[in-house]
Amino acid sequence: MEVIDLHCDALMKLSEAKGKLSFRNSSELDTNLTRLQKGKIKIQAFAIFIEPNLESDQKFQEALDQIDYFYEEVLRKNSEMKHLKSWSDFNHLQDGEIGAFLTLEGVDAIGNDLKKLRTLFQLGVMSVGLTWNNANLAADGAGEPRGRGLTLFGKEIVYLNNERRVFTDVSHLSERGFWDVMELAEYPIASHSNAKALCDHPRNLSDEQARAMFEKDGLIHVVYNPPFITENGKASIDDLIKHIDHFCSLGGVKHIGLGSDFDGIFHKVKGLENTGMTQNLILKLLKYYKEEEVRGFAYQNFLDHLPIV
């Protein structure tokens, strides 16, 4: 069964390696072309993530560098990879093609300059998370003890996302920031988050937050990172499926997807250690759910919620 994966950090690894890794088959990449094909990934989101300790004046250049790796290493060198530049492109992939699109994990790279964000839109960014775990000029992240919400600048970003039909990603936001986004965003999404009721981690969503997402027709894509799955940080595929079960119990069966976080996580779910093993999850889901529901989790729920006019 084909899959849409809403989050990986392969661009960060490619950038850190400075051209020494091949996206086609490097074993150091959890997400490479060979593994995408084996895992039957039909569409892969590629996050632009900037380390918070990088000097401020270097952050936008690092974002551009990662985008360059996307264009050169992911797309140009692999004819099977097709750049998805508009939401209508998502429904027009041919057999054997794998769609790829850019997302932004935290707006640190733009400083306080919306022109830079508009530039990233022009280069293909289609989903924007305001923060990683740290605080920035837009909002506080899940790891910031202060726990404040969106700044006026952060609200401007959400309005711009709405205008451009870009997703506003709530993964990594502080709880107060989450509720600010719920008030403002027309296209909310959680690209890689799990249920706090099952694993009390700051990166996970409470039942109240999950219900708010579903009521606003937002999507929650479960993440494969064991510390977000179980309290002891060790997880099986069945443990991950419990989070899907829980979101379904809250009314989210049509609003659940997958967001692996491969290449951005250090610990792995047993039997789900890289993108090539994705079908292990799909086969296990088919034991518990109707095929139509599993297709929803795998790809259809996301396609049903594209911000197409």
PDB file of C-alpha atoms in Angstrom, residues 48 55-64 67 104 107-125 128 137 153 157 160 164:
ATOM      1  CA  ILE A  48      14.267  22.224   6.378  1.00  0.00           C
ATOM      2  CA  GLU A  55      24.661  31.921  14.450  1.00  0.00           C
ATOM      3  CA  SER A  56      21.632  34.013  13.499  1.00  0.00           C
ATOM      4  CA  ASP A  57      23.257  35.522  10.415  1.00  0.00           C
ATOM      5  CA  GLN A  58      23.999  32.015   9.075  1.00  0.00           C
ATOM      6  CA  LYS A  59      20.549  30.497   9.462  1.00  0.00           C
ATOM      7  CA  PHE A  60      18.932  31.665   6.231  1.00  0.00           C
ATOM      8  CA  GLN A  61      21.982  30.541   4.263  1.00  0.00           C
ATOM      9  CA  GLU A  62      21.721  27.102   5.893  1.00  0.00           C
ATOM     10  CA  ALA A  63      18.067  26.918   4.810  1.00  0.00           C
ATOM     11  CA  LEU A  64      19.123  27.765   1.245  1.00  0.00           C
ATOM     12  CA  ILE A  67      17.082  23.500  -0.381  1.00  0.00           C
ATOM     13  CA  LEU A 104       9.924  24.318   7.153  1.00  0.00           C
ATOM     14  CA  VAL A 107      11.056  29.869  11.237  1.00  0.00           C
ATOM     15  CA  ASP A 108      14.390  30.717  12.885  1.00  0.00           C
ATOM     16  CA  ALA A 109      15.944  31.037   9.427  1.00  0.00           C
ATOM     17  CA  ILE A 110      13.854  34.056   8.455  1.00  0.00           C
ATOM     18  CA  GLY A 111      14.582  36.170  11.520  1.00  0.00           C
ATOM     19  CA  ASN A 112      11.905  38.862  11.460  1.00  0.00           C
ATOM     20  CA  ASP A 113      11.759  39.166   7.660  1.00  0.00           C
ATOM     21  CA  LEU A 114       8.616  37.942   5.901  1.00  0.00           C
ATOM     22  CA  LYS A 115      10.319  38.528   2.545  1.00  0.00           C
ATOM     23  CA  LYS A 116      12.562  35.578   3.373  1.00  0.00           C
ATOM     24  CA  LEU A 117       9.528  33.408   4.071  1.00  0.00           C
ATOM     25  CA  ARG A 118       7.977  34.444   0.761  1.00  0.00           C
ATOM     26  CA  THR A 119      11.266  33.466  -0.900  1.00  0.00           C
ATOM     27  CA  LEU A 120      11.024  30.019   0.710  1.00  0.00           C
ATOM     28  CA  PHE A 121       7.469  29.703  -0.597  1.00  0.00           C
ATOM     29  CA  GLN A 122       8.745  30.478  -4.087  1.00  0.00           C
ATOM     30  CA  LEU A 123      11.373  27.738  -3.681  1.00  0.00           C
ATOM     31  CA  GLY A 124       8.681  25.231  -2.794  1.00  0.00           C
ATOM     32  CA  VAL A 125       7.921  25.292   0.944  1.00  0.00           C
ATOM     33  CA  VAL A 128       5.469  25.883   7.993  1.00  0.00           C
ATOM     34  CA  LEU A 137      10.699  35.608  17.194  1.00  0.00           C
ATOM     35  CA  PHE A 153       5.137  38.377  14.086  1.00  0.00           C
ATOM     36  CA  ILE A 157       3.173  34.227   9.543  1.00  0.00           C
ATOM     37  CA  LEU A 160       0.521  34.620   5.310  1.00  0.00           C
ATOM     38  CA  ARG A 164      -0.809  31.223   0.348  1.00  0.00           C
TER      39      ARG A 164
END
